[in-house]
PDB file of C-alpha atoms in Angstrom:
ATOM      1  CA  MET W   1     -39.369 -26.709  32.378  1.00 86.00           C
ATOM      2  CA  LEU W   2     -38.924 -23.137  32.408  1.00 90.00           C
ATOM      3  CA  HIS W   3     -41.698 -20.354  32.518  1.00 94.00           C
ATOM      4  CA  LEU W   4     -40.960 -17.183  30.536  1.00 94.00           C
ATOM      5  CA  ARG W   5     -42.771 -14.094  31.296  1.00 95.00           C
ATOM      6  CA  LEU W   6     -42.290 -11.453  29.014  1.00 95.00           C
ATOM      7  CA  ILE W   7     -43.000  -7.803  28.562  1.00 95.00           C
ATOM      8  CA  VAL W   8     -42.918  -7.018  24.652  1.00 95.00           C
ATOM      9  CA  PRO W   9     -43.663  -3.703  22.905  1.00 94.00           C
ATOM     10  CA  SER W  10     -46.409  -3.871  20.489  1.00 93.00           C
ATOM     11  CA  ASP W  11     -44.568  -3.719  17.371  1.00 92.00           C
ATOM     12  CA  ARG W  12     -42.558  -6.857  18.129  1.00 93.00           C
ATOM     13  CA  THR W  13     -45.256  -9.006  19.636  1.00 94.00           C
ATOM     14  CA  GLU W  14     -45.675 -10.910  16.411  1.00 93.00           C
ATOM     15  CA  ALA W  15     -42.213 -11.382  16.003  1.00 94.00           C
ATOM     16  CA  ALA W  16     -41.811 -12.814  19.590  1.00 94.00           C
ATOM     17  CA  VAL W  17     -44.918 -15.112  19.288  1.00 94.00           C
ATOM     18  CA  ALA W  18     -43.542 -16.472  15.621  1.00 93.00           C
ATOM     19  CA  LEU W  19     -40.199 -17.052  17.549  1.00 92.00           C
ATOM     20  CA  ILE W  20     -41.845 -18.796  20.298  1.00 92.00           C
ATOM     21  CA  GLU W  21     -44.057 -21.034  17.985  1.00 91.00           C
ATOM     22  CA  ARG W  22     -41.352 -22.213  15.845  1.00 88.00           C
ATOM     23  CA  THR W  23     -38.950 -23.142  18.562  1.00 87.00           C
ATOM     24  CA  VAL W  24     -39.221 -26.929  19.390  1.00 86.00           C
ATOM     25  CA  GLY W  25     -39.997 -27.588  23.073  1.00 87.00           C
ATOM     26  CA  THR W  26     -42.156 -24.483  23.802  1.00 90.00           C
ATOM     27  CA  THR W  27     -45.977 -25.041  24.936  1.00 91.00           C
ATOM     28  CA  HIS W  28     -48.640 -23.107  26.952  1.00 93.00           C
ATOM     29  CA  LEU W  29     -48.402 -20.005  25.079  1.00 94.00           C
ATOM     30  CA  VAL W  30     -50.249 -17.150  26.027  1.00 95.00           C
ATOM     31  CA  VAL W  31     -50.636 -13.526  24.692  1.00 95.00           C
ATOM     32  CA  LEU W  32     -52.580 -10.557  26.678  1.00 95.00           C
ATOM     33  CA  PRO W  33     -52.234  -7.458  24.461  1.00 94.00           C
ATOM     34  CA  GLY W  34     -51.867  -4.331  26.256  1.00 92.00           C
ATOM     35  CA  ALA W  35     -51.508  -5.989  29.679  1.00 93.00           C
ATOM     36  CA  ALA W  36     -48.129  -4.320  30.687  1.00 92.00           C
ATOM     37  CA  ARG W  37     -48.054  -0.761  32.114  1.00 92.00           C
ATOM     38  CA  ASP W  38     -44.590  -0.290  32.936  1.00 89.00           C
ATOM     39  CA  PRO W  39     -42.843  -0.858  30.377  1.00 91.00           C
ATOM     40  CA  ALA W  40     -45.788  -0.311  28.113  1.00 92.00           C
ATOM     41  CA  GLY W  41     -46.580  -3.403  25.990  1.00 93.00           C
ATOM     42  CA  ASP W  42     -47.781  -6.830  25.459  1.00 95.00           C
ATOM     43  CA  LEU W  43     -47.613  -9.711  28.124  1.00 95.00           C
ATOM     44  CA  VAL W  44     -46.439 -12.859  26.771  1.00 95.00           C
ATOM     45  CA  LEU W  45     -46.271 -15.855  28.857  1.00 95.00           C
ATOM     46  CA  CYS W  46     -45.027 -19.586  27.660  1.00 93.00           C
ATOM     47  CA  ASP W  47     -43.243 -22.608  29.264  1.00 94.00           C
ATOM     48  CA  VAL W  48     -39.942 -24.150  27.213  1.00 91.00           C
ATOM     49  CA  ALA W  49     -38.068 -27.014  27.900  1.00 88.00           C
ATOM     50  CA  ARG W  50     -34.814 -26.450  29.433  1.00 84.00           C
ATOM     51  CA  GLU W  51     -32.944 -27.879  26.531  1.00 82.00           C
ATOM     52  CA  SER W  52     -34.201 -24.918  24.229  1.00 83.00           C
ATOM     53  CA  GLY W  53     -33.869 -22.181  26.845  1.00 83.00           C
ATOM     54  CA  HIS W  54     -30.826 -21.006  25.729  1.00 83.00           C
ATOM     55  CA  GLN W  55     -31.771 -20.683  22.236  1.00 84.00           C
ATOM     56  CA  VAL W  56     -35.335 -18.982  23.136  1.00 88.00           C
ATOM     57  CA  LEU W  57     -33.418 -16.538  25.224  1.00 89.00           C
ATOM     58  CA  ARG W  58     -30.866 -15.803  22.915  1.00 88.00           C
ATOM     59  CA  ALA W  59     -33.492 -14.895  19.869  1.00 90.00           C
ATOM     60  CA  LEU W  60     -35.534 -12.843  22.456  1.00 92.00           C
ATOM     61  CA  ARG W  61     -32.473 -10.730  23.280  1.00 90.00           C
ATOM     62  CA  ASP W  62     -32.120 -10.036  19.628  1.00 91.00           C
ATOM     63  CA  LEU W  63     -35.265  -8.866  19.487  1.00 91.00           C
ATOM     64  CA  GLY W  64     -34.090  -6.277  22.000  1.00 92.00           C
ATOM     65  CA  LEU W  65     -36.873  -7.311  24.814  1.00 92.00           C
ATOM     66  CA  ASP W  66     -34.151  -7.095  27.504  1.00 89.00           C
ATOM     67  CA  GLU W  67     -33.645  -3.303  26.575  1.00 91.00           C
ATOM     68  CA  ASP W  68     -37.098  -2.171  25.674  1.00 91.00           C
ATOM     69  CA  GLY W  69     -39.094  -4.746  27.862  1.00 92.00           C
ATOM     70  CA  SER W  70     -38.590  -7.499  29.926  1.00 93.00           C
ATOM     71  CA  ILE W  71     -37.636 -11.257  29.907  1.00 92.00           C
ATOM     72  CA  ALA W  72     -38.040 -13.214  33.205  1.00 92.00           C
ATOM     73  CA  VAL W  73     -37.203 -16.971  33.753  1.00 90.00           C
ATOM     74  CA  GLU W  74     -38.354 -19.308  36.434  1.00 90.00           C
ATOM     75  CA  ASP W  75     -37.996 -22.948  37.135  1.00 86.00           C
ATOM     76  CA  ILE W  76     -41.205 -24.948  37.126  1.00 86.00           C
ATOM     77  CA  ASP W  77     -40.798 -27.399  39.835  1.00 82.00           C
ATOM     78  CA  LEU W  78     -44.014 -29.482  38.662  1.00 83.00           C
ATOM     79  CA  SER W  79     -45.879 -29.355  35.553  1.00 84.00           C
ATOM     80  CA  LEU W  80     -48.848 -31.504  35.012  1.00 87.00           C
ATOM     81  CA  SER W  81     -49.353 -31.154  31.497  1.00 89.00           C
ATOM     82  CA  GLU W  82     -49.276 -33.743  28.672  1.00 90.00           C
ATOM     83  CA  ARG W  83     -48.262 -30.988  26.227  1.00 89.00           C
ATOM     84  CA  ALA W  84     -45.270 -30.128  28.462  1.00 87.00           C
ATOM     85  CA  ALA W  85     -44.132 -33.751  28.646  1.00 88.00           C
ATOM     86  CA  LYS W  86     -44.265 -33.579  24.821  1.00 88.00           C
ATOM     87  CA  ALA W  87     -42.552 -30.366  24.453  1.00 84.00           C
ATOM     88  CA  GLU W  88     -39.536 -31.925  26.668  1.00 83.00           C
ATOM     89  CA  GLU W  89     -39.637 -35.253  24.594  1.00 82.00           C
ATOM     90  CA  GLU W  90     -39.215 -32.823  21.301  1.00 80.00           C
ATOM     91  CA  ALA W  91     -36.460 -30.772  22.594  1.00 77.00           C
ATOM     92  CA  PRO W  92     -33.101 -31.929  21.730  1.00 72.00           C
ATOM     93  CA  GLY W  93     -30.523 -33.572  24.327  1.00 68.00           C
ATOM     94  CA  GLU W  94     -31.235 -33.860  27.930  1.00 68.00           C
ATOM     95  CA  ALA W  95     -32.370 -31.435  30.475  1.00 65.00           C
ATOM     96  CA  ALA W  96     -29.582 -32.256  32.786  1.00 65.00           C
ATOM     97  CA  ASP W  97     -26.940 -31.554  30.385  1.00 65.00           C
ATOM     98  CA  ALA W  98     -28.792 -28.158  29.088  1.00 70.00           C
ATOM     99  CA  VAL W  99     -26.846 -25.008  30.363  1.00 73.00           C
ATOM    100  CA  LEU W 100     -28.678 -22.054  30.316  1.00 75.00           C
ATOM    101  CA  TRP W 101     -26.044 -19.416  29.918  1.00 76.00           C
ATOM    102  CA  GLU W 102     -27.975 -16.181  30.826  1.00 78.00           C
ATOM    103  CA  GLN W 103     -28.735 -17.607  34.083  1.00 75.00           C
ATOM    104  CA  LEU W 104     -25.223 -18.646  34.992  1.00 77.00           C
ATOM    105  CA  SER W 105     -24.098 -15.367  34.193  1.00 76.00           C
ATOM    106  CA  ASP W 106     -26.503 -13.729  36.118  1.00 75.00           C
ATOM    107  CA  ALA W 107     -25.768 -16.123  39.160  1.00 72.00           C
ATOM    108  CA  THR W 108     -22.218 -15.791  38.932  1.00 75.00           C
ATOM    109  CA  HIS W 109     -22.578 -12.062  38.621  1.00 73.00           C
ATOM    110  CA  GLU W 110     -24.508 -11.836  41.881  1.00 73.00           C
ATOM    111  CA  GLU W 111     -22.193 -14.055  43.795  1.00 74.00           C
ATOM    112  CA  SER W 112     -19.109 -12.494  42.531  1.00 79.00           C
ATOM    113  CA  THR W 113     -19.951  -9.025  43.396  1.00 82.00           C
ATOM    114  CA  LEU W 114     -17.540  -7.662  46.225  1.00 87.00           C
ATOM    115  CA  SER W 115     -20.046  -6.779  49.050  1.00 90.00           C
ATOM    116  CA  ILE W 116     -20.141  -6.397  53.106  1.00 92.00           C
ATOM    117  CA  THR W 117     -21.969  -9.659  53.550  1.00 92.00           C
ATOM    118  CA  TYR W 118     -19.552 -11.245  51.356  1.00 92.00           C
ATOM    119  CA  CYS W 119     -16.433 -10.134  53.256  1.00 93.00           C
ATOM    120  CA  ALA W 120     -18.266 -11.189  56.575  1.00 94.00           C
ATOM    121  CA  PHE W 121     -18.420 -14.630  55.324  1.00 93.00           C
ATOM    122  CA  MET W 122     -15.178 -14.741  54.231  1.00 93.00           C
ATOM    123  CA  VAL W 123     -13.790 -12.990  57.764  1.00 95.00           C
ATOM    124  CA  LEU W 124     -16.019 -15.374  59.595  1.00 95.00           C
ATOM    125  CA  ALA W 125     -15.493 -18.575  57.716  1.00 93.00           C
ATOM    126  CA  THR W 126     -11.543 -17.817  57.971  1.00 95.00           C
ATOM    127  CA  MET W 127     -11.902 -17.247  61.943  1.00 96.00           C
ATOM    128  CA  ILE W 128     -13.478 -20.405  62.296  1.00 95.00           C
ATOM    129  CA  ALA W 129     -10.975 -22.226  60.149  1.00 94.00           C
ATOM    130  CA  ALA W 130      -8.239 -20.620  62.706  1.00 95.00           C
ATOM    131  CA  CYS W 131      -9.692 -22.210  65.553  1.00 95.00           C
ATOM    132  CA  GLY W 132      -9.742 -25.726  63.845  1.00 93.00           C
ATOM    133  CA  VAL W 133      -6.070 -25.249  62.682  1.00 93.00           C
ATOM    134  CA  VAL W 134      -4.909 -24.371  66.342  1.00 93.00           C
ATOM    135  CA  LEU W 135      -6.830 -26.788  67.825  1.00 93.00           C
ATOM    136  CA  ASP W 136      -6.509 -29.546  65.147  1.00 92.00           C
ATOM    137  CA  ASN W 137     -10.257 -30.102  64.866  1.00 92.00           C
ATOM    138  CA  ALA W 138     -11.481 -31.529  61.428  1.00 88.00           C
ATOM    139  CA  VAL W 139     -14.804 -30.698  62.533  1.00 90.00           C
ATOM    140  CA  LEU W 140     -14.230 -26.974  62.585  1.00 91.00           C
ATOM    141  CA  ILE W 141     -12.177 -27.127  59.536  1.00 90.00           C
ATOM    142  CA  VAL W 142     -15.392 -28.596  57.644  1.00 88.00           C
ATOM    143  CA  GLY W 143     -17.579 -25.892  59.150  1.00 88.00           C
ATOM    144  CA  ALA W 144     -15.309 -23.061  57.764  1.00 89.00           C
ATOM    145  CA  MET W 145     -15.387 -24.936  54.474  1.00 87.00           C
ATOM    146  CA  ALA W 146     -19.160 -24.819  54.275  1.00 84.00           C
ATOM    147  CA  VAL W 147     -19.428 -21.253  55.182  1.00 87.00           C
ATOM    148  CA  GLY W 148     -16.872 -19.761  52.911  1.00 87.00           C
ATOM    149  CA  PRO W 149     -18.323 -18.298  49.891  1.00 88.00           C
ATOM    150  CA  GLU W 150     -15.204 -18.174  47.455  1.00 88.00           C
ATOM    151  CA  PHE W 151     -16.702 -20.644  45.039  1.00 86.00           C
ATOM    152  CA  GLY W 152     -18.938 -17.881  43.699  1.00 86.00           C
ATOM    153  CA  PRO W 153     -16.443 -15.617  42.776  1.00 90.00           C
ATOM    154  CA  LEU W 154     -14.396 -18.543  41.077  1.00 90.00           C
ATOM    155  CA  ALA W 155     -17.235 -19.596  39.091  1.00 87.00           C
ATOM    156  CA  GLY W 156     -17.495 -16.141  38.087  1.00 89.00           C
ATOM    157  CA  VAL W 157     -14.059 -16.270  36.725  1.00 92.00           C
ATOM    158  CA  CYS W 158     -14.506 -19.222  35.121  1.00 91.00           C
ATOM    159  CA  THR W 159     -17.937 -18.250  33.272  1.00 89.00           C
ATOM    160  CA  GLY W 160     -16.456 -14.793  32.423  1.00 90.00           C
ATOM    161  CA  ILE W 161     -13.506 -16.625  30.415  1.00 92.00           C
ATOM    162  CA  VAL W 162     -15.683 -18.859  28.360  1.00 90.00           C
ATOM    163  CA  ARG W 163     -18.433 -16.339  27.878  1.00 86.00           C
ATOM    164  CA  ARG W 164     -15.642 -13.476  26.904  1.00 88.00           C
ATOM    165  CA  ALA W 165     -16.811 -11.171  29.649  1.00 87.00           C
ATOM    166  CA  PRO W 166     -13.403  -9.279  30.566  1.00 90.00           C
ATOM    167  CA  GLY W 167     -15.902  -7.038  33.226  1.00 89.00           C
ATOM    168  CA  LEU W 168     -16.932 -10.345  35.078  1.00 88.00           C
ATOM    169  CA  VAL W 169     -13.717 -11.822  35.183  1.00 92.00           C
ATOM    170  CA  LEU W 170     -12.140  -8.825  36.902  1.00 93.00           C
ATOM    171  CA  ARG W 171     -15.090  -8.223  39.093  1.00 91.00           C
ATOM    172  CA  SER W 172     -14.762 -11.939  40.343  1.00 92.00           C
ATOM    173  CA  LEU W 173     -10.925 -11.635  40.728  1.00 93.00           C
ATOM    174  CA  SER W 174     -11.654  -8.308  42.556  1.00 93.00           C
ATOM    175  CA  ALA W 175     -13.967 -10.197  44.958  1.00 93.00           C
ATOM    176  CA  LEU W 176     -11.476 -12.823  45.576  1.00 92.00           C
ATOM    177  CA  LEU W 177      -8.395 -10.725  46.422  1.00 93.00           C
ATOM    178  CA  VAL W 178     -10.082  -8.242  48.274  1.00 95.00           C
ATOM    179  CA  GLY W 179     -12.102 -11.334  50.293  1.00 94.00           C
ATOM    180  CA  PHE W 180      -8.806 -13.280  51.043  1.00 95.00           C
ATOM    181  CA  ALA W 181      -6.864 -10.315  51.884  1.00 95.00           C
ATOM    182  CA  ALA W 182      -9.531  -8.966  54.400  1.00 95.00           C
ATOM    183  CA  ALA W 183     -10.139 -12.300  56.032  1.00 95.00           C
ATOM    184  CA  ILE W 184      -6.301 -12.793  56.361  1.00 96.00           C
ATOM    185  CA  ALA W 185      -5.715  -9.263  57.963  1.00 96.00           C
ATOM    186  CA  ALA W 186      -8.987  -9.727  59.964  1.00 96.00           C
ATOM    187  CA  THR W 187      -7.732 -13.221  61.192  1.00 96.00           C
ATOM    188  CA  THR W 188      -4.061 -12.293  61.976  1.00 96.00           C
ATOM    189  CA  LEU W 189      -5.501  -9.644  64.488  1.00 97.00           C
ATOM    190  CA  PHE W 190      -8.024 -12.191  65.800  1.00 96.00           C
ATOM    191  CA  SER W 191      -5.044 -14.799  66.611  1.00 96.00           C
ATOM    192  CA  VAL W 192      -3.221 -11.931  68.411  1.00 95.00           C
ATOM    193  CA  GLY W 193      -6.245 -11.490  70.311  1.00 95.00           C
ATOM    194  CA  MET W 194      -6.869 -15.128  70.937  1.00 95.00           C
ATOM    195  CA  ASP W 195      -3.137 -15.354  72.362  1.00 93.00           C
ATOM    196  CA  ALA W 196      -3.463 -12.642  74.148  1.00 94.00           C
ATOM    197  CA  LEU W 197      -6.496 -14.422  76.159  1.00 94.00           C
ATOM    198  CA  ASP W 198      -4.070 -17.735  76.423  1.00 92.00           C
ATOM    199  CA  LEU W 199      -6.626 -19.522  73.719  1.00 92.00           C
ATOM    200  CA  PHE W 200      -4.158 -19.632  71.231  1.00 93.00           C
ATOM    201  CA  SER W 201      -0.297 -20.513  71.365  1.00 90.00           C
ATOM    202  CA  ARG W 202       2.625 -21.002  69.318  1.00 90.00           C
ATOM    203  CA  ASP W 203       3.108 -24.521  71.013  1.00 90.00           C
ATOM    204  CA  LEU W 204      -0.418 -25.640  69.501  1.00 88.00           C
ATOM    205  CA  LEU W 205       0.417 -24.597  65.941  1.00 89.00           C
ATOM    206  CA  ASP W 206       3.980 -25.830  66.308  1.00 88.00           C
ATOM    207  CA  GLY W 207       2.714 -29.217  67.585  1.00 86.00           C
ATOM    208  CA  GLU W 208       1.681 -32.403  66.168  1.00 86.00           C
ATOM    209  CA  ARG W 209      -1.600 -31.800  63.887  1.00 87.00           C
ATOM    210  CA  PRO W 210      -2.380 -35.096  62.306  1.00 88.00           C
ATOM    211  CA  ASN W 211      -5.939 -33.724  61.131  1.00 85.00           C
ATOM    212  CA  THR W 212      -4.776 -30.365  59.961  1.00 86.00           C
ATOM    213  CA  GLY W 213      -1.018 -30.549  59.366  1.00 85.00           C
ATOM    214  CA  PHE W 214      -1.693 -30.768  55.388  1.00 85.00           C
ATOM    215  CA  ILE W 215      -3.117 -27.432  55.260  1.00 88.00           C
ATOM    216  CA  TRP W 216       0.188 -25.865  54.851  1.00 88.00           C
ATOM    217  CA  GLN W 217       1.973 -28.820  53.122  1.00 87.00           C
ATOM    218  CA  PRO W 218       0.751 -29.005  49.663  1.00 87.00           C
ATOM    219  CA  ASP W 219       1.377 -31.920  47.648  1.00 87.00           C
ATOM    220  CA  PRO W 220       0.178 -33.489  44.233  1.00 89.00           C
ATOM    221  CA  PHE W 221      -2.909 -34.443  45.614  1.00 88.00           C
ATOM    222  CA  SER W 222      -3.913 -30.927  46.782  1.00 86.00           C
ATOM    223  CA  PHE W 223      -3.988 -30.044  43.119  1.00 90.00           C
ATOM    224  CA  VAL W 224      -5.825 -33.249  41.659  1.00 91.00           C
ATOM    225  CA  VAL W 225      -8.518 -32.408  44.210  1.00 88.00           C
ATOM    226  CA  ALA W 226      -8.792 -29.042  43.419  1.00 88.00           C
ATOM    227  CA  LEU W 227      -9.336 -29.978  39.643  1.00 90.00           C
ATOM    228  CA  LEU W 228     -12.113 -32.579  40.827  1.00 89.00           C
ATOM    229  CA  ALA W 229     -13.756 -30.101  42.966  1.00 86.00           C
ATOM    230  CA  GLY W 230     -13.487 -27.349  40.232  1.00 87.00           C
ATOM    231  CA  ALA W 231     -15.233 -29.819  37.740  1.00 88.00           C
ATOM    232  CA  ALA W 232     -17.968 -30.890  40.322  1.00 85.00           C
ATOM    233  CA  GLY W 233     -18.683 -27.439  41.316  1.00 83.00           C
ATOM    234  CA  THR W 234     -19.208 -25.948  37.934  1.00 84.00           C
ATOM    235  CA  LEU W 235     -21.568 -29.128  37.046  1.00 83.00           C
ATOM    236  CA  SER W 236     -23.317 -28.131  40.232  1.00 79.00           C
ATOM    237  CA  LEU W 237     -23.979 -24.621  39.157  1.00 78.00           C
ATOM    238  CA  THR W 238     -25.111 -25.380  35.536  1.00 78.00           C
ATOM    239  CA  SER W 239     -27.509 -28.163  36.841  1.00 73.00           C
ATOM    240  CA  THR W 240     -28.612 -26.210  39.887  1.00 60.00           C
ATOM    241  CA  LYS W 241     -27.533 -28.926  42.020  1.00 58.00           C
ATOM    242  CA  SER W 242     -26.756 -27.033  45.458  1.00 53.00           C
ATOM    243  CA  GLY W 243     -26.431 -30.245  47.355  1.00 49.00           C
ATOM    244  CA  ALA W 244     -23.440 -30.930  45.223  1.00 48.00           C
ATOM    245  CA  LEU W 245     -21.970 -27.553  45.511  1.00 56.00           C
ATOM    246  CA  ILE W 246     -22.041 -27.821  49.446  1.00 55.00           C
ATOM    247  CA  GLY W 247     -20.095 -31.376  48.878  1.00 52.00           C
ATOM    248  CA  VAL W 248     -17.507 -29.384  46.765  1.00 56.00           C
ATOM    249  CA  ALA W 249     -17.180 -26.325  49.569  1.00 59.00           C
ATOM    250  CA  ILE W 250     -16.234 -28.907  51.936  1.00 54.00           C
ATOM    251  CA  SER W 251     -13.477 -30.561  49.765  1.00 55.00           C
ATOM    252  CA  VAL W 252     -11.219 -28.010  49.056  1.00 71.00           C
ATOM    253  CA  THR W 253      -8.713 -26.361  51.638  1.00 76.00           C
ATOM    254  CA  THR W 254      -8.876 -22.688  50.313  1.00 89.00           C
ATOM    255  CA  VAL W 255     -10.635 -21.007  53.531  1.00 91.00           C
ATOM    256  CA  PRO W 256      -8.512 -23.313  55.816  1.00 91.00           C
ATOM    257  CA  ALA W 257      -5.143 -22.458  53.971  1.00 93.00           C
ATOM    258  CA  ALA W 258      -5.694 -18.748  54.367  1.00 94.00           C
ATOM    259  CA  ALA W 259      -6.617 -19.248  58.029  1.00 94.00           C
ATOM    260  CA  ASN W 260      -3.611 -21.306  58.759  1.00 94.00           C
ATOM    261  CA  ALA W 261      -1.530 -18.328  56.866  1.00 95.00           C
ATOM    262  CA  ALA W 262      -2.994 -15.784  59.076  1.00 95.00           C
ATOM    263  CA  VAL W 263      -2.289 -17.945  62.231  1.00 95.00           C
ATOM    264  CA  ALA W 264       1.354 -18.491  61.262  1.00 94.00           C
ATOM    265  CA  LEU W 265       1.951 -14.922  60.258  1.00 95.00           C
ATOM    266  CA  SER W 266       0.842 -13.757  63.571  1.00 94.00           C
ATOM    267  CA  TYR W 267       3.459 -15.832  65.381  1.00 93.00           C
ATOM    268  CA  GLY W 268       5.961 -14.948  62.558  1.00 92.00           C
ATOM    269  CA  GLU W 269       5.926 -18.741  61.389  1.00 91.00           C
ATOM    270  CA  PHE W 270       6.727 -17.808  57.798  1.00 93.00           C
ATOM    271  CA  GLY W 271       7.604 -21.200  56.697  1.00 90.00           C
ATOM    272  CA  GLN W 272       4.261 -22.293  57.636  1.00 92.00           C
ATOM    273  CA  MET W 273       2.744 -19.044  55.999  1.00 93.00           C
ATOM    274  CA  TRP W 274       4.283 -19.546  52.598  1.00 95.00           C
ATOM    275  CA  GLY W 275       3.403 -23.171  52.710  1.00 93.00           C
ATOM    276  CA  SER W 276      -0.277 -22.297  53.285  1.00 93.00           C
ATOM    277  CA  VAL W 277      -0.270 -19.351  50.527  1.00 94.00           C
ATOM    278  CA  GLU W 278       1.264 -21.955  48.230  1.00 94.00           C
ATOM    279  CA  GLN W 279      -1.778 -24.345  49.278  1.00 92.00           C
ATOM    280  CA  LEU W 280      -4.217 -21.614  48.694  1.00 93.00           C
ATOM    281  CA  LEU W 281      -3.071 -20.600  45.230  1.00 93.00           C
ATOM    282  CA  LEU W 282      -2.627 -24.173  44.259  1.00 92.00           C
ATOM    283  CA  ASN W 283      -6.417 -24.755  45.080  1.00 91.00           C
ATOM    284  CA  LEU W 284      -7.638 -21.626  43.420  1.00 93.00           C
ATOM    285  CA  LEU W 285      -5.941 -22.613  40.210  1.00 93.00           C
ATOM    286  CA  GLY W 286      -6.922 -25.947  40.264  1.00 92.00           C
ATOM    287  CA  ILE W 287     -10.479 -24.843  40.525  1.00 92.00           C
ATOM    288  CA  VAL W 288     -10.317 -22.269  37.982  1.00 93.00           C
ATOM    289  CA  LEU W 289      -8.827 -24.482  35.029  1.00 94.00           C
ATOM    290  CA  ALA W 290     -11.001 -27.314  35.932  1.00 92.00           C
ATOM    291  CA  GLY W 291     -14.067 -25.023  35.938  1.00 91.00           C
ATOM    292  CA  THR W 292     -13.151 -23.090  32.779  1.00 94.00           C
ATOM    293  CA  LEU W 293     -12.463 -26.636  30.678  1.00 94.00           C
ATOM    294  CA  THR W 294     -15.515 -28.241  32.119  1.00 92.00           C
ATOM    295  CA  LEU W 295     -17.787 -25.153  30.739  1.00 91.00           C
ATOM    296  CA  LEU W 296     -16.127 -25.432  27.510  1.00 91.00           C
ATOM    297  CA  ALA W 297     -16.687 -29.189  27.350  1.00 89.00           C
ATOM    298  CA  GLN W 298     -20.314 -28.515  28.073  1.00 85.00           C
ATOM    299  CA  MET W 299     -20.633 -26.053  25.296  1.00 83.00           C
ATOM    300  CA  LEU W 300     -18.912 -28.094  22.878  1.00 84.00           C
ATOM    301  CA  LEU W 301     -20.937 -31.095  23.877  1.00 80.00           C
ATOM    302  CA  TRP W 302     -24.431 -29.466  23.360  1.00 73.00           C
ATOM    303  CA  ARG W 303     -23.474 -27.692  19.952  1.00 74.00           C
ATOM    304  CA  THR W 304     -22.360 -31.276  18.627  1.00 73.00           C
ATOM    305  CA  ARG W 305     -25.608 -32.893  20.207  1.00 68.00           C
ATOM    306  CA  ARG W 306     -27.823 -30.028  18.654  1.00 64.00           C
ATOM    307  CA  GLY W 307     -25.829 -30.328  15.665  1.00 64.00           C
ATOM    308  CA  GLN W 308     -26.778 -33.808  15.341  1.00 60.00           C
ATOM    309  CA  TRP W 309     -30.419 -33.366  16.527  1.00 58.00           C
ATOM    310  CA  LEU W 310     -30.820 -30.767  13.525  1.00 59.00           C
ATOM    311  CA  ARG W 311     -29.376 -32.844  10.970  1.00 62.00           C
ATOM    312  CA  GLY W 312     -31.694 -35.714  11.791  1.00 61.00           C
ATOM    313  CA  ARG W 313     -34.879 -33.677  11.945  1.00 59.00           C
ATOM    314  CA  ARG W 314     -33.635 -32.420   8.309  1.00 61.00           C
ATOM    315  CA  ARG W 315     -33.486 -36.189   7.138  1.00 61.00           C
ATOM    316  CA  ALA W 316     -36.813 -37.162   8.536  1.00 56.00           C
TER     317      ALA W 316
END
């Protein structure tokens, strides 16, 4: 269930309440006239099944509440209410399959914003991966994958394409390009410094690396894994399964590929560098392609199910 907290201009309260009352899957409606001060208006509270969330939010935005009032949405972790259970049963589809597009757009907007913190995580993750590359240490590679924040902008690109939001696409692409460029540049300097301290060496980079050699040697499986990870990562975002998203983060060699490219560049190993860049681009392309197709499939599936549900109600 979702909890909605609305600040509604007094002249639109009746319309907002009527909208909520006629939407299947809503309950626990509370109206507090004149309770809001900034902006001034009435305070309206209600709970809504996740399956009906997008429909309600879109209609409330059509009333202009996002411009002249406020729409706040919270997830309800526990609701001990027979009315809430009945509302969820009446709502079309399953909660796990419902996509709250406004929530997804807001989350990807935040995650895809270029910031100092985002760049810092990218740089630190790539430096950790560089240590894993040189030492052929799979544990460090996995750790770097988990630290890397690049899935946020990738999800932003997918969401922007599906929602036809070019601003989100450009913002996400900028975060990706600047983030990886900064990470590779910083890690190249880091590699030079580590070499000066005799902690990195060309022999370690060129030696046998059974655990990390695949990073700069892309093959068809690289693209297949990227496709699977992109689909899984997108599903984890739309269903708010953070554990699944962590699993996705440690399955794709984006950050390790950038790290290998940086270390190889510092030693003039251009063959490894270009192989790593190819691996990086292949993974990014696979994730974006699979993520976009997954969102489109979810949108189509939900429209189909909702249409079937509406036709069933008309017959009844």
